[in-house]
Amino acid sequence: MKHVFVLDENIPHLAVKGTDDQGNPDLTANDTIKEIGRNCHRIAVSRELADRYWHRLKGLERSGYYGHEPLSYFAQLVKNSDKVVSPSGPLPDLPAALRIKPDDVIIVQCALAAGAMLVTTDRPLRDAVRACPALGLTVLSPAEALALAASA
């Protein structure tokens, strides 16, 4: 079965850096992106989320990561119309019971609009989404997403 994923902006950032969210060497984010592409899964990207990706990745380029393999691979993935789902129309409102940071709203809305699974390193966000079953949204850590993307 093929899946659609929404990657929070930390996933491509960590993929390029080759670390986990604590700064430890870790290729999970990198491998997750590669498995999504390799196994013909898709990613959902709204316009605002795409802008966030490029803002973070441009910062890495300026820091000397230009031409780094994960950066190139992610850019190719996002530019491949066969691999990207772009939610159309207005993004859905979120239930008032969902308590998340304002910066996370667009990521959750994008996942809902695209019927995608949300992949995030942010444990409080994962916990909040899991605590709100009314969303009907699957939220995964990068390691969980890697296992799912690699198995299909």
mmCIF file of C-alpha atoms in Angstrom:
data_model
loop_
_atom_site.group_PDB
_atom_site.id
_atom_site.type_symbol
_atom_site.label_atom_id
_atom_site.label_comp_id
_atom_site.label_asym_id
_atom_site.label_seq_id
_atom_site.Cartn_x
_atom_site.Cartn_y
_atom_site.Cartn_z
ATOM 1 C CA MET A 1 0.000 0.000 0.000
ATOM 2 C CA LYS A 2 1.280 3.445 -0.902
ATOM 3 C CA HIS A 3 1.036 6.259 1.626
ATOM 4 C CA VAL A 4 0.995 10.039 1.716
ATOM 5 C CA PHE A 5 3.127 11.758 4.349
ATOM 6 C CA VAL A 6 3.417 15.331 5.577
ATOM 7 C CA LEU A 7 6.916 15.979 6.882
ATOM 8 C CA ASP A 8 7.353 18.727 9.422
ATOM 9 C CA GLU A 9 10.069 21.170 8.394
ATOM 10 C CA ASN A 10 12.529 19.578 10.810
ATOM 11 C CA ILE A 11 12.626 16.301 8.859
ATOM 12 C CA PRO A 12 14.428 17.600 5.727
ATOM 13 C CA HIS A 13 16.569 19.846 7.940
ATOM 14 C CA LEU A 14 17.724 16.868 10.040
ATOM 15 C CA ALA A 15 18.158 14.751 6.909
ATOM 16 C CA VAL A 16 20.635 17.260 5.528
ATOM 17 C CA LYS A 17 22.468 17.607 8.835
ATOM 18 C CA GLY A 18 22.522 13.825 9.428
ATOM 19 C CA THR A 19 21.391 14.205 13.017
ATOM 20 C CA ASP A 20 18.427 13.589 15.273
ATOM 21 C CA ASP A 21 16.599 16.450 16.964
ATOM 22 C CA GLN A 22 19.120 16.348 19.824
ATOM 23 C CA GLY A 23 22.089 16.862 17.470
ATOM 24 C CA ASN A 24 23.317 13.269 17.679
ATOM 25 C CA PRO A 25 24.490 11.578 14.461
ATOM 26 C CA ASP A 26 21.421 9.850 13.016
ATOM 27 C CA LEU A 27 20.301 9.121 9.454
ATOM 28 C CA THR A 28 16.667 8.293 10.246
ATOM 29 C CA ALA A 29 15.269 11.490 8.703
ATOM 30 C CA ASN A 30 17.464 11.044 5.631
ATOM 31 C CA ASP A 31 16.481 7.393 5.242
ATOM 32 C CA THR A 32 12.796 8.232 5.715
ATOM 33 C CA ILE A 33 12.859 10.693 2.825
ATOM 34 C CA LYS A 34 14.754 8.225 0.638
ATOM 35 C CA GLU A 35 12.307 5.383 1.375
ATOM 36 C CA ILE A 36 9.325 7.608 0.623
ATOM 37 C CA GLY A 37 10.810 8.375 -2.782
ATOM 38 C CA ARG A 38 12.167 4.917 -3.503
ATOM 39 C CA ASN A 39 8.939 3.094 -2.672
ATOM 40 C CA CYS A 40 6.670 5.454 -4.611
ATOM 41 C CA HIS A 41 4.990 7.013 -1.601
ATOM 42 C CA ARG A 42 4.049 10.670 -1.813
ATOM 43 C CA ILE A 43 4.388 13.755 0.324
ATOM 44 C CA ALA A 44 1.783 16.433 0.854
ATOM 45 C CA VAL A 45 3.034 19.993 0.680
ATOM 46 C CA SER A 46 0.986 23.150 1.014
ATOM 47 C CA ARG A 47 2.369 26.423 -0.308
ATOM 48 C CA GLU A 48 3.200 27.673 3.202
ATOM 49 C CA LEU A 49 4.867 24.403 4.156
ATOM 50 C CA ALA A 50 6.960 24.493 0.967
ATOM 51 C CA ASP A 51 8.066 28.013 1.905
ATOM 52 C CA ARG A 52 9.092 26.761 5.352
ATOM 53 C CA TYR A 53 11.085 23.897 3.844
ATOM 54 C CA TRP A 54 12.978 26.207 1.499
ATOM 55 C CA HIS A 55 13.632 28.802 4.197
ATOM 56 C CA ARG A 56 15.197 26.179 6.491
ATOM 57 C CA LEU A 57 17.108 24.485 3.671
ATOM 58 C CA LYS A 58 18.429 27.768 2.262
ATOM 59 C CA GLY A 59 19.841 28.475 5.712
ATOM 60 C CA LEU A 60 21.674 25.159 5.588
ATOM 61 C CA GLU A 61 23.019 25.948 2.117
ATOM 62 C CA ARG A 62 24.417 29.222 3.446
ATOM 63 C CA SER A 63 26.046 27.222 6.261
ATOM 64 C CA GLY A 64 27.991 25.050 3.842
ATOM 65 C CA TYR A 65 25.561 22.214 3.121
ATOM 66 C CA TYR A 66 25.113 23.233 -0.529
ATOM 67 C CA GLY A 67 25.021 20.200 -2.819
ATOM 68 C CA HIS A 68 24.705 17.849 0.136
ATOM 69 C CA GLU A 69 23.018 14.641 -1.106
ATOM 70 C CA PRO A 70 19.915 14.745 1.154
ATOM 71 C CA LEU A 71 19.305 18.375 0.202
ATOM 72 C CA SER A 72 19.441 17.525 -3.505
ATOM 73 C CA TYR A 73 17.313 14.418 -3.055
ATOM 74 C CA PHE A 74 14.633 16.272 -1.088
ATOM 75 C CA ALA A 75 14.535 19.086 -3.644
ATOM 76 C CA GLN A 76 14.044 16.542 -6.443
ATOM 77 C CA LEU A 77 11.302 14.771 -4.469
ATOM 78 C CA VAL A 78 9.355 17.984 -3.832
ATOM 79 C CA LYS A 79 9.674 19.107 -7.459
ATOM 80 C CA ASN A 80 8.396 15.762 -8.823
ATOM 81 C CA SER A 81 4.671 16.233 -9.426
ATOM 82 C CA ASP A 82 4.155 12.455 -9.274
ATOM 83 C CA LYS A 83 5.475 12.435 -5.703
ATOM 84 C CA VAL A 84 3.675 15.497 -4.327
ATOM 85 C CA VAL A 85 0.099 16.020 -3.238
ATOM 86 C CA SER A 86 -0.870 19.682 -2.952
ATOM 87 C CA PRO A 87 -4.000 20.283 -0.901
ATOM 88 C CA SER A 88 -6.470 22.340 -2.885
ATOM 89 C CA GLY A 89 -8.889 24.856 -1.496
ATOM 90 C CA PRO A 90 -8.850 26.283 1.986
ATOM 91 C CA LEU A 91 -7.157 24.255 4.698
ATOM 92 C CA PRO A 92 -9.542 22.790 7.288
ATOM 93 C CA ASP A 93 -10.223 24.297 10.681
ATOM 94 C CA LEU A 94 -8.892 22.346 13.640
ATOM 95 C CA PRO A 95 -10.943 21.231 16.648
ATOM 96 C CA ALA A 96 -10.778 23.624 19.587
ATOM 97 C CA ALA A 97 -9.753 20.683 21.781
ATOM 98 C CA LEU A 98 -6.457 20.347 19.908
ATOM 99 C CA ARG A 99 -3.817 22.219 21.890
ATOM 100 C CA ILE A 100 -0.781 22.816 19.674
ATOM 101 C CA LYS A 101 1.693 25.621 19.043
ATOM 102 C CA PRO A 102 0.606 28.170 16.412
ATOM 103 C CA ASP A 103 3.555 27.164 14.188
ATOM 104 C CA ASP A 104 2.226 23.585 14.069
ATOM 105 C CA VAL A 105 -1.262 24.480 12.847
ATOM 106 C CA ILE A 106 -0.321 24.599 9.147
ATOM 107 C CA ILE A 107 1.383 21.190 9.312
ATOM 108 C CA VAL A 108 -1.668 19.545 10.887
ATOM 109 C CA GLN A 109 -4.026 21.319 8.475
ATOM 110 C CA CYS A 110 -1.957 20.144 5.501
ATOM 111 C CA ALA A 111 -2.043 16.535 6.736
ATOM 112 C CA LEU A 112 -5.810 16.702 7.223
ATOM 113 C CA ALA A 113 -6.479 18.310 3.854
ATOM 114 C CA ALA A 114 -4.360 15.714 2.046
ATOM 115 C CA GLY A 115 -5.498 12.692 4.063
ATOM 116 C CA ALA A 116 -1.827 12.201 4.911
ATOM 117 C CA MET A 117 0.122 10.864 7.864
ATOM 118 C CA LEU A 118 2.010 13.507 9.814
ATOM 119 C CA VAL A 119 5.711 12.843 10.482
ATOM 120 C CA THR A 120 7.291 14.961 13.194
ATOM 121 C CA THR A 121 10.165 14.957 15.647
ATOM 122 C CA ASP A 122 8.040 17.067 18.000
ATOM 123 C CA ARG A 123 6.869 14.734 20.784
ATOM 124 C CA PRO A 124 4.398 17.264 22.278
ATOM 125 C CA LEU A 125 2.794 17.639 18.825
ATOM 126 C CA ARG A 126 2.572 13.857 18.395
ATOM 127 C CA ASP A 127 1.037 13.535 21.868
ATOM 128 C CA ALA A 128 -1.492 16.323 21.231
ATOM 129 C CA VAL A 129 -2.607 14.838 17.893
ATOM 130 C CA ARG A 130 -2.894 11.353 19.404
ATOM 131 C CA ALA A 131 -4.945 12.795 22.288
ATOM 132 C CA CYS A 132 -7.466 14.273 19.820
ATOM 133 C CA PRO A 133 -9.117 11.290 18.094
ATOM 134 C CA ALA A 134 -11.666 13.626 16.466
ATOM 135 C CA LEU A 135 -8.898 14.582 14.026
ATOM 136 C CA GLY A 136 -8.695 11.065 12.625
ATOM 137 C CA LEU A 137 -5.035 11.779 11.892
ATOM 138 C CA THR A 138 -2.117 9.361 12.102
ATOM 139 C CA VAL A 139 1.034 10.935 13.510
ATOM 140 C CA LEU A 140 4.423 9.227 13.380
ATOM 141 C CA SER A 141 7.946 9.735 14.609
ATOM 142 C CA PRO A 142 10.623 9.646 11.906
ATOM 143 C CA ALA A 143 11.559 6.082 12.943
ATOM 144 C CA GLU A 144 7.920 4.939 12.683
ATOM 145 C CA ALA A 145 7.577 6.612 9.284
ATOM 146 C CA LEU A 146 10.800 4.992 8.083
ATOM 147 C CA ALA A 147 9.541 1.543 9.036
ATOM 148 C CA LEU A 148 6.228 2.149 7.285
ATOM 149 C CA ALA A 149 7.764 3.662 4.148
ATOM 150 C CA ALA A 150 10.329 0.868 3.877
ATOM 151 C CA SER A 151 7.764 -1.927 4.299
ATOM 152 C CA ALA A 152 5.404 -0.926 1.524
#
